[in-house]
PDB file of C-alpha atoms in Angstrom:
ATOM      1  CA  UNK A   1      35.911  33.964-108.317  1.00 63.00           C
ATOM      2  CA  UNK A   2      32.534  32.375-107.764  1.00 80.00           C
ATOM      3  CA  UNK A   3      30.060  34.595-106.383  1.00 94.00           C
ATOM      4  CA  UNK A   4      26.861  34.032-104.269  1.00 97.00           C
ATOM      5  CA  UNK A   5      25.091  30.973-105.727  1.00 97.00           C
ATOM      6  CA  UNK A   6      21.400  30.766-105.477  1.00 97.00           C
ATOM      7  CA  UNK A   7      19.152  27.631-106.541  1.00 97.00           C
ATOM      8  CA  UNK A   8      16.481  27.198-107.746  1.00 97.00           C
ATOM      9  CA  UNK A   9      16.604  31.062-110.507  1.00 96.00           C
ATOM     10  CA  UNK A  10      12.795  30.630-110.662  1.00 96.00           C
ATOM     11  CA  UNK A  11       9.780  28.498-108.699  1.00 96.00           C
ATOM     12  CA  UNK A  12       6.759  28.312-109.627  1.00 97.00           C
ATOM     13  CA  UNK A  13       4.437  26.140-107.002  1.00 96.00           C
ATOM     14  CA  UNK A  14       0.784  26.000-105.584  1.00 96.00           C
ATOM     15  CA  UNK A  15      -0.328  27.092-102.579  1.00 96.00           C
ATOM     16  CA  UNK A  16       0.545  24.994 -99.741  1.00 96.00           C
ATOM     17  CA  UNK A  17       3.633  23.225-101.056  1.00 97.00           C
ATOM     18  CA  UNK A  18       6.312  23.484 -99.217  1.00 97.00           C
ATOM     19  CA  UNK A  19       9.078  25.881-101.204  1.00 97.00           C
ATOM     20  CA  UNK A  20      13.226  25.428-100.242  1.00 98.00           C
ATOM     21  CA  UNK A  21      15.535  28.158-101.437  1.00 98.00           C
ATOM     22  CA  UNK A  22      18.759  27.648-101.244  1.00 98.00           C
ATOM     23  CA  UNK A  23      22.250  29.901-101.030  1.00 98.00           C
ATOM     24  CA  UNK A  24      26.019  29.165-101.281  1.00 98.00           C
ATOM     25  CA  UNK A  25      27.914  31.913 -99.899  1.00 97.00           C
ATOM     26  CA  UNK A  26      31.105  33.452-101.346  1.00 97.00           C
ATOM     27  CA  UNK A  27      34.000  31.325 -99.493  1.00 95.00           C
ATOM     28  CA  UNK A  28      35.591  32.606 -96.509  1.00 94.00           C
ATOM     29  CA  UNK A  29      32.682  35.071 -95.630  1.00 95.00           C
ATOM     30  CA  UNK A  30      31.288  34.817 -92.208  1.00 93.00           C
ATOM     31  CA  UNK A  31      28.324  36.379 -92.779  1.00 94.00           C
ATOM     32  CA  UNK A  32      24.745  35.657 -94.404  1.00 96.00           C
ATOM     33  CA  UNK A  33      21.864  37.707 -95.299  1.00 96.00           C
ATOM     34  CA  UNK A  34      18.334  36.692 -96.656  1.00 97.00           C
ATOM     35  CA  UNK A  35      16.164  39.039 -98.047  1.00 96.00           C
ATOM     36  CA  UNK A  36      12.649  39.323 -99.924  1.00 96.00           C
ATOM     37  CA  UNK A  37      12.180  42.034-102.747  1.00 93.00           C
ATOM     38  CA  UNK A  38       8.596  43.315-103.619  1.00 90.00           C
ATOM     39  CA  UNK A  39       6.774  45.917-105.058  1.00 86.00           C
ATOM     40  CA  UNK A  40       5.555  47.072-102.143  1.00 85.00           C
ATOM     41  CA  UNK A  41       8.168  47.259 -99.178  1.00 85.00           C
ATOM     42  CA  UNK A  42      11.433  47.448-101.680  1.00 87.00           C
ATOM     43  CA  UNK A  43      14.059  45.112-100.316  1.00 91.00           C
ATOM     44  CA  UNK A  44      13.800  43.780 -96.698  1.00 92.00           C
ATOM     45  CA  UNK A  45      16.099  41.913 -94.706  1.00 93.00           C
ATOM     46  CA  UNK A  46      14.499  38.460 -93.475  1.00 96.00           C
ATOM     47  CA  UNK A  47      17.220  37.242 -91.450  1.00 95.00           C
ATOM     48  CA  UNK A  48      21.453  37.006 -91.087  1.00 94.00           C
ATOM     49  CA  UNK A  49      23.338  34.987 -89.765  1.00 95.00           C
ATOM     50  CA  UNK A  50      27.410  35.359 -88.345  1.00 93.00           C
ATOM     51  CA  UNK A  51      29.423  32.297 -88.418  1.00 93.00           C
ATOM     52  CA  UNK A  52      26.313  29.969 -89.012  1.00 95.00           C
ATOM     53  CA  UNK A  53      24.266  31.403 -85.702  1.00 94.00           C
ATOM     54  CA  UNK A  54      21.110  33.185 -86.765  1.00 94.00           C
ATOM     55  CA  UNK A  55      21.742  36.432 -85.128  1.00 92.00           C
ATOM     56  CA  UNK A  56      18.575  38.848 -86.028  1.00 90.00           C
ATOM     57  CA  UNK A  57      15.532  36.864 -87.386  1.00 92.00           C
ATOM     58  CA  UNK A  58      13.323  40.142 -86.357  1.00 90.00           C
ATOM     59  CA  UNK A  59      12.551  40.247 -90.379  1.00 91.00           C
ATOM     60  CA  UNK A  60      10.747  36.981 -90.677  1.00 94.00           C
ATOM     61  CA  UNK A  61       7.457  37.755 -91.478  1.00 87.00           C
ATOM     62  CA  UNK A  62       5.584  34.784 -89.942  1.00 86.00           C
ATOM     63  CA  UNK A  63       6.241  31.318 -88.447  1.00 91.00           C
ATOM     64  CA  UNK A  64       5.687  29.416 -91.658  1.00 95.00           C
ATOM     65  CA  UNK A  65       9.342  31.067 -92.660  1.00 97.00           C
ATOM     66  CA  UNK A  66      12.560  29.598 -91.285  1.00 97.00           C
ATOM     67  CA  UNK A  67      16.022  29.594 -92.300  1.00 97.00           C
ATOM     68  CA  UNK A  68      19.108  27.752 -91.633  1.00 97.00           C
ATOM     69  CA  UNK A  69      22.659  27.678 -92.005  1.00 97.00           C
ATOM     70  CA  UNK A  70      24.050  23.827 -91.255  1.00 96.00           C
ATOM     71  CA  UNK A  71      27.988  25.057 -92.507  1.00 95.00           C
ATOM     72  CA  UNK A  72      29.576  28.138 -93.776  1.00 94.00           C
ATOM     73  CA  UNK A  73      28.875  27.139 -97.512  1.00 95.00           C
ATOM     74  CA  UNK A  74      25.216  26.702 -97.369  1.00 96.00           C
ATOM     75  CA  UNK A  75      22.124  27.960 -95.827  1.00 98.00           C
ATOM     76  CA  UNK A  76      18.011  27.147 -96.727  1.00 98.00           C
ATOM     77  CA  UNK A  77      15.251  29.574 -96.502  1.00 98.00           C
ATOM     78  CA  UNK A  78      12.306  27.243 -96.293  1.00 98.00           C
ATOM     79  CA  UNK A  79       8.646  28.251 -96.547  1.00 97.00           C
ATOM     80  CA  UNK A  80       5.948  25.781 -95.184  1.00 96.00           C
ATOM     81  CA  UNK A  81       2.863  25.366 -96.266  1.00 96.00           C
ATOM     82  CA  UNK A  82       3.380  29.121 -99.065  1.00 96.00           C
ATOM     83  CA  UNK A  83       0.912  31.273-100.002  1.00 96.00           C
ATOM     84  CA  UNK A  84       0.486  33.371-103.022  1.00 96.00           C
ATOM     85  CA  UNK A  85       1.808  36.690-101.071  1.00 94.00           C
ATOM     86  CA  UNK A  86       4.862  34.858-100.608  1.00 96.00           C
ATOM     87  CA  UNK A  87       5.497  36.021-103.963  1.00 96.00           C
ATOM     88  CA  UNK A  88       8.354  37.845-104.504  1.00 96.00           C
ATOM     89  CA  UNK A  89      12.218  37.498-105.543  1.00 96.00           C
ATOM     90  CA  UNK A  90      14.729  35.901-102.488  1.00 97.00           C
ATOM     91  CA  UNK A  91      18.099  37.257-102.378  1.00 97.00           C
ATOM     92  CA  UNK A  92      20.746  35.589-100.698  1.00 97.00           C
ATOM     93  CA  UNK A  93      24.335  38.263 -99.907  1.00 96.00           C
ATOM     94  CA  UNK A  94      27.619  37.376 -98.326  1.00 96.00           C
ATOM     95  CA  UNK A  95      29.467  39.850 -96.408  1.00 94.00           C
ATOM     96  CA  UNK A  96      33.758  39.390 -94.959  1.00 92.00           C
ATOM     97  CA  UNK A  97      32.907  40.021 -91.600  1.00 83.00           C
ATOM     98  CA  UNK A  98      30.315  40.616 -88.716  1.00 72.00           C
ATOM     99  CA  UNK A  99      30.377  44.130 -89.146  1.00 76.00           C
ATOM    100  CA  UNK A 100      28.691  46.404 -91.623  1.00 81.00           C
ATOM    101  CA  UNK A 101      31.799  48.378 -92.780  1.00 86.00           C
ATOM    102  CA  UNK A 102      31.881  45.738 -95.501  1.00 90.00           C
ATOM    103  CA  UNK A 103      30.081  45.672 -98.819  1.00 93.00           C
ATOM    104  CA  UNK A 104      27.519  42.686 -98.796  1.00 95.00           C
ATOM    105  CA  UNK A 105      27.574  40.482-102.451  1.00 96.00           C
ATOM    106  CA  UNK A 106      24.246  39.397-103.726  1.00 97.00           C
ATOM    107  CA  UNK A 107      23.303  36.298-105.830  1.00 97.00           C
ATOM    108  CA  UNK A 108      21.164  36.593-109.221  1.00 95.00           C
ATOM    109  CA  UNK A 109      17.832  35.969-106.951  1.00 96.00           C
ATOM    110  CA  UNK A 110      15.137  33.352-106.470  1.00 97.00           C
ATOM    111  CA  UNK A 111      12.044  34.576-108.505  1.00 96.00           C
ATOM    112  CA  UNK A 112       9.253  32.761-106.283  1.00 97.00           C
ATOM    113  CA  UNK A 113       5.538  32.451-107.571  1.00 97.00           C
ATOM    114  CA  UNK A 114       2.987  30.801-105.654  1.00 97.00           C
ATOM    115  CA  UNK A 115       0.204  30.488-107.580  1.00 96.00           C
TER     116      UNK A 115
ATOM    117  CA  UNK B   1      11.642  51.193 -87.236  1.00 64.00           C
ATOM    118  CA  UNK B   2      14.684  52.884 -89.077  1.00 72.00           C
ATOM    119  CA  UNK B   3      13.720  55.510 -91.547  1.00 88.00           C
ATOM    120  CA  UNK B   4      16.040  55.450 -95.020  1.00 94.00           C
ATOM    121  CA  UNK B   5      14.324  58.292 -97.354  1.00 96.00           C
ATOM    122  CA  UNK B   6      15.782  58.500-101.202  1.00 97.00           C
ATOM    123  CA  UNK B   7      14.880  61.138-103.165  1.00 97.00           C
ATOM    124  CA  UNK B   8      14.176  61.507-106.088  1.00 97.00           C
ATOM    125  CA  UNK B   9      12.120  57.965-106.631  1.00 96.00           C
ATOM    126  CA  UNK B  10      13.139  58.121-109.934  1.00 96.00           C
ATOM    127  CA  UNK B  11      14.863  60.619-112.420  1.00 96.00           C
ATOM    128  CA  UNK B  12      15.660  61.235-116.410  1.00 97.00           C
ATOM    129  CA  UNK B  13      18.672  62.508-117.364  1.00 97.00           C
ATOM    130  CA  UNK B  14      20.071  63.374-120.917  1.00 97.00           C
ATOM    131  CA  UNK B  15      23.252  61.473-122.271  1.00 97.00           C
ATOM    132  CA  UNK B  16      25.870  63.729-121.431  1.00 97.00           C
ATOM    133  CA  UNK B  17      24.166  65.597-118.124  1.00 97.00           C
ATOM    134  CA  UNK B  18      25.642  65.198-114.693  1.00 97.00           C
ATOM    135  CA  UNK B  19      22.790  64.303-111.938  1.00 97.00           C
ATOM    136  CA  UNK B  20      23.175  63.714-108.202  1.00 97.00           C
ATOM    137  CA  UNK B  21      20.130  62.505-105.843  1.00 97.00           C
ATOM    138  CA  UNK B  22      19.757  61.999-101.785  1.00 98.00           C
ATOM    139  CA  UNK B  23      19.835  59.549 -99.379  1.00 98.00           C
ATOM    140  CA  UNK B  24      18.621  60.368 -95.618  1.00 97.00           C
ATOM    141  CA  UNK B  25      19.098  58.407 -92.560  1.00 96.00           C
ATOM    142  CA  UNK B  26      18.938  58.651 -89.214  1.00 91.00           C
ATOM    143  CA  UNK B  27      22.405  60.374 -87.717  1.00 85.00           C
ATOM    144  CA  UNK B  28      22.392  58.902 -84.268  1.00 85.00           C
ATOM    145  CA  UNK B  29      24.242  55.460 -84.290  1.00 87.00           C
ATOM    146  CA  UNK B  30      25.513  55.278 -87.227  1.00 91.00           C
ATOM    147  CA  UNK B  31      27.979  53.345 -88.352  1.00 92.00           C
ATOM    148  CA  UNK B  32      28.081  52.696 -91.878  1.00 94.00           C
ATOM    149  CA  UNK B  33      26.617  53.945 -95.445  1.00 96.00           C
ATOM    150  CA  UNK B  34      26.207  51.203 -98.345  1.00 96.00           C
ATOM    151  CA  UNK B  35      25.376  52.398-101.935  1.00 98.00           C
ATOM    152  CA  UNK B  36      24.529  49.596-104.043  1.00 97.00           C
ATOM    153  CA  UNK B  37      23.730  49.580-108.227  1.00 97.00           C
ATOM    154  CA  UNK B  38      21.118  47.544-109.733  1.00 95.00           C
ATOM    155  CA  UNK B  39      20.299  46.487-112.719  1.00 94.00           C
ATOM    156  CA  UNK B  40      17.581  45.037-114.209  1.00 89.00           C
ATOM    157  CA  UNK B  41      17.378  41.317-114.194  1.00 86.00           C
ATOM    158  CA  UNK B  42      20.366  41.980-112.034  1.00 90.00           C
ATOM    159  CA  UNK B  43      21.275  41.571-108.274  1.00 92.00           C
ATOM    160  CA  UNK B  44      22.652  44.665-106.298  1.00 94.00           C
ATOM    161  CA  UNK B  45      26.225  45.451-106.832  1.00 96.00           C
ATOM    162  CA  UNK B  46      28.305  47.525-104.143  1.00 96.00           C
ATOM    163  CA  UNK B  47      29.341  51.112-105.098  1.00 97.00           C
ATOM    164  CA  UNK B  48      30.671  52.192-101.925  1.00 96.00           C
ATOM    165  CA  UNK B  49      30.993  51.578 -98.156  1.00 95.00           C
ATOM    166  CA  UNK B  50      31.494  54.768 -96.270  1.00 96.00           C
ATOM    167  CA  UNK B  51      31.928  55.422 -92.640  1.00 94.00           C
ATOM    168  CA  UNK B  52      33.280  59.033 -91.636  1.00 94.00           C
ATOM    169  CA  UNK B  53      31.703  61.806 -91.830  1.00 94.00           C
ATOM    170  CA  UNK B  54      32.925  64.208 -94.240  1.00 94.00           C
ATOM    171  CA  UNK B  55      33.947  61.011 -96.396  1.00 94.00           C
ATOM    172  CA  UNK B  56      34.251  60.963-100.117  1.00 97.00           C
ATOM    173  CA  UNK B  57      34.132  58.016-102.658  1.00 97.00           C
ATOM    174  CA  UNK B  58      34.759  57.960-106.402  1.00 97.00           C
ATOM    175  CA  UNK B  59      34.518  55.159-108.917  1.00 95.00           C
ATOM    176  CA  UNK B  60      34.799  56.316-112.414  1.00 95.00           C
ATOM    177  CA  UNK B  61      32.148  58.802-113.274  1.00 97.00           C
ATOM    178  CA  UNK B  62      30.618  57.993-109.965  1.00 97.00           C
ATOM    179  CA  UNK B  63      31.445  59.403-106.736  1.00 98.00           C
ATOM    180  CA  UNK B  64      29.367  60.061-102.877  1.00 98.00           C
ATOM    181  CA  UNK B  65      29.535  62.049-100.353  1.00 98.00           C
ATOM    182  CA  UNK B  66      28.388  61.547 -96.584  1.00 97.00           C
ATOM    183  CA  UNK B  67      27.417  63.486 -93.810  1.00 97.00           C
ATOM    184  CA  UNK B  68      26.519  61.968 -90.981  1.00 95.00           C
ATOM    185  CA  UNK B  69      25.873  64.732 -88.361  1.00 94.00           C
ATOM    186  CA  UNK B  70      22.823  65.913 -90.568  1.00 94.00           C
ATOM    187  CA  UNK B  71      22.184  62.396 -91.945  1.00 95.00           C
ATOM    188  CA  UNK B  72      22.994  63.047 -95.497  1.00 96.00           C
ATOM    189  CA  UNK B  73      24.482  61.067 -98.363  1.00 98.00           C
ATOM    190  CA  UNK B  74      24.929  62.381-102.162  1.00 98.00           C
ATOM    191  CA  UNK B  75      25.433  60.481-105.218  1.00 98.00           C
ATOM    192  CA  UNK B  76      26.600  62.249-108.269  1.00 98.00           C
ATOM    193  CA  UNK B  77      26.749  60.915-111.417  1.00 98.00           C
ATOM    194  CA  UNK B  78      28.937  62.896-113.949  1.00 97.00           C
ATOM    195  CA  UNK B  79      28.328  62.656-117.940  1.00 97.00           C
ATOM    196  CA  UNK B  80      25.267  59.921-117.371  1.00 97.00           C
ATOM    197  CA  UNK B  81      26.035  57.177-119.907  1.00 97.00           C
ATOM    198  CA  UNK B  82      22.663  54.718-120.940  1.00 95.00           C
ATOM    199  CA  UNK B  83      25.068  52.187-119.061  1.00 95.00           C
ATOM    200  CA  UNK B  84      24.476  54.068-115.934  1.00 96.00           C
ATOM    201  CA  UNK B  85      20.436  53.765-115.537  1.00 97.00           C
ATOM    202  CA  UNK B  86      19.680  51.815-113.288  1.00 97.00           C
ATOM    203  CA  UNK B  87      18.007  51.814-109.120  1.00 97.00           C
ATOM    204  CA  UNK B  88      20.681  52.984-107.038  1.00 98.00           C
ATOM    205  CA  UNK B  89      20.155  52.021-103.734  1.00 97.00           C
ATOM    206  CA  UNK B  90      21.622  53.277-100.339  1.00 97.00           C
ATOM    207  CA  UNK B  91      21.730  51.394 -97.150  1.00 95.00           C
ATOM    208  CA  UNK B  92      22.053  52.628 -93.498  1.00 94.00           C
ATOM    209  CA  UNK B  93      23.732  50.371 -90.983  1.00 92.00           C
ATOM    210  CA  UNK B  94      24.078  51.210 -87.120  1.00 87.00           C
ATOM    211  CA  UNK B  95      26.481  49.175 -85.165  1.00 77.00           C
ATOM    212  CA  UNK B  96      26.233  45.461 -85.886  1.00 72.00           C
ATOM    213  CA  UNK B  97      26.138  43.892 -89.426  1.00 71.00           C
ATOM    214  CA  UNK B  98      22.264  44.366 -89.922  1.00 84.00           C
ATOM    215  CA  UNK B  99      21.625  47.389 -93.486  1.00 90.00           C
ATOM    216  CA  UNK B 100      18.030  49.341 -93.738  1.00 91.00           C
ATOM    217  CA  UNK B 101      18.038  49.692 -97.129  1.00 93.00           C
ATOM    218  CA  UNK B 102      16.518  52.918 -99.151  1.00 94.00           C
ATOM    219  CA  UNK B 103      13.652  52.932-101.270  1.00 93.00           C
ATOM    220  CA  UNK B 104      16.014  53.798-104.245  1.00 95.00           C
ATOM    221  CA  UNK B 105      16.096  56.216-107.277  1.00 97.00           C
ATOM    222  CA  UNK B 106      15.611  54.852-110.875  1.00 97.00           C
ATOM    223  CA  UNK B 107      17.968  56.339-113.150  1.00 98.00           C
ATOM    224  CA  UNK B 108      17.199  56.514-116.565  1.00 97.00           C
ATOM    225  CA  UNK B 109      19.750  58.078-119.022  1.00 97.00           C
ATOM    226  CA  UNK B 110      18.134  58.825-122.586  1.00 94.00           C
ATOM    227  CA  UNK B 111      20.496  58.693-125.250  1.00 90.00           C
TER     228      UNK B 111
END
């Protein structure tokens, strides 16, 4: 079975390009989680979404992040213009249902460096 | 703000020695209790989902507890293997589908 699928493994931009991350979820799951793993604050939860609607987007640290999710199969976490503290590794998870009884499955990770 | 406290941070263990460490959380509105293993170079992998107090998992040499009227959660880990260091993380999720994940603790078996 194919697990969450994450593109691009690594980026490596300059400061003020605009950086697209990208996640196919594991089919049939109706729910989608980004999160953004540093040093410093250990692994926090951006935003999810249920059935394609962004539900909590309380985690997005600033307006120059947003995130969408066109179709159950695919969702973008787009950061516009980046700066260097955008550094970090992006995961994207899956999850069954809209409830938090069930596991969530990672992908491998978006290793971001904005240089 | 939801407060998810592991402890230890991190921890060695011999080859051979059984070790268990803590996860807090808060015990009103609860719902759910994620422990997750990573690797690294890996992505988190589920261990177990719990959701009743009083609730015990096993997987192999692995197995949790969970108490959720004192807002506890044990890991053990019996006869540590190298295979077995890694960040063990827990999560804490209240009703809704939304986790506050731990800090972790780094497990490090020495052979």
């Amino acid at each position: 079975d194919a697990g969450v699928i994450q593109s691009p493994r690594h980026e490596v931009t300059e400061m003020g390009q605009e950086v697209t991350l990208r996640c196919k979820p594991i089919s049939g799951h109706n729910s989608l989680f980004w999160y953004r793993q540093t040093m410093m604050r250990g692994l926090e939860l951006l935003i999810y979404f249920n059935n394609n609607v962004p539900i909590d987007d309380s985690g997005m640290p600033e307006d120059r992040f947003s995130a969408k999710m066109p179709n159950a199969s695919f969702s973008t976490l787009k950061i516009q213009p980046s700066e260097p503290r955008d550094s970090a590794v992006y995961f994207c998870a899956s999850s069954p249902s809209g409830v938090n009884n069930q596991p969530q499955h990672f992908g491998d990770g978006t290793r971001l460096s904005i240089l | 703000i939801l407060n998810v406290e592991q402890s230890p941070q991190s921890l060695h263990v011999q080859e051979g020695d059984s070790t268990n460490f803590t996860c807090s959380f808060p015990s009103s509105n609860f719902y759910a209790l994620h422990w997750y293993r990573w690797e690294t170079a890996k992505s988190p992998e589920a261990l177990f989902v719990m959701t009743l107090n009083g609730d015990e998992k096993k997987k192999g040499r692995i197995s949790a507890t969970l108490n959720t009227k004192e807002g506890y959660s044990y890991l053990y880990i019996k006869g540590s293997q190298p295979e077995d260091s890694a960040t063990y993380l827990c999560a804490f999720g209240a009703a809704g589908n939304k986790l506050t994940f731990g800090g972790g603790t780094r497990v490090l078996v020495k052979p």
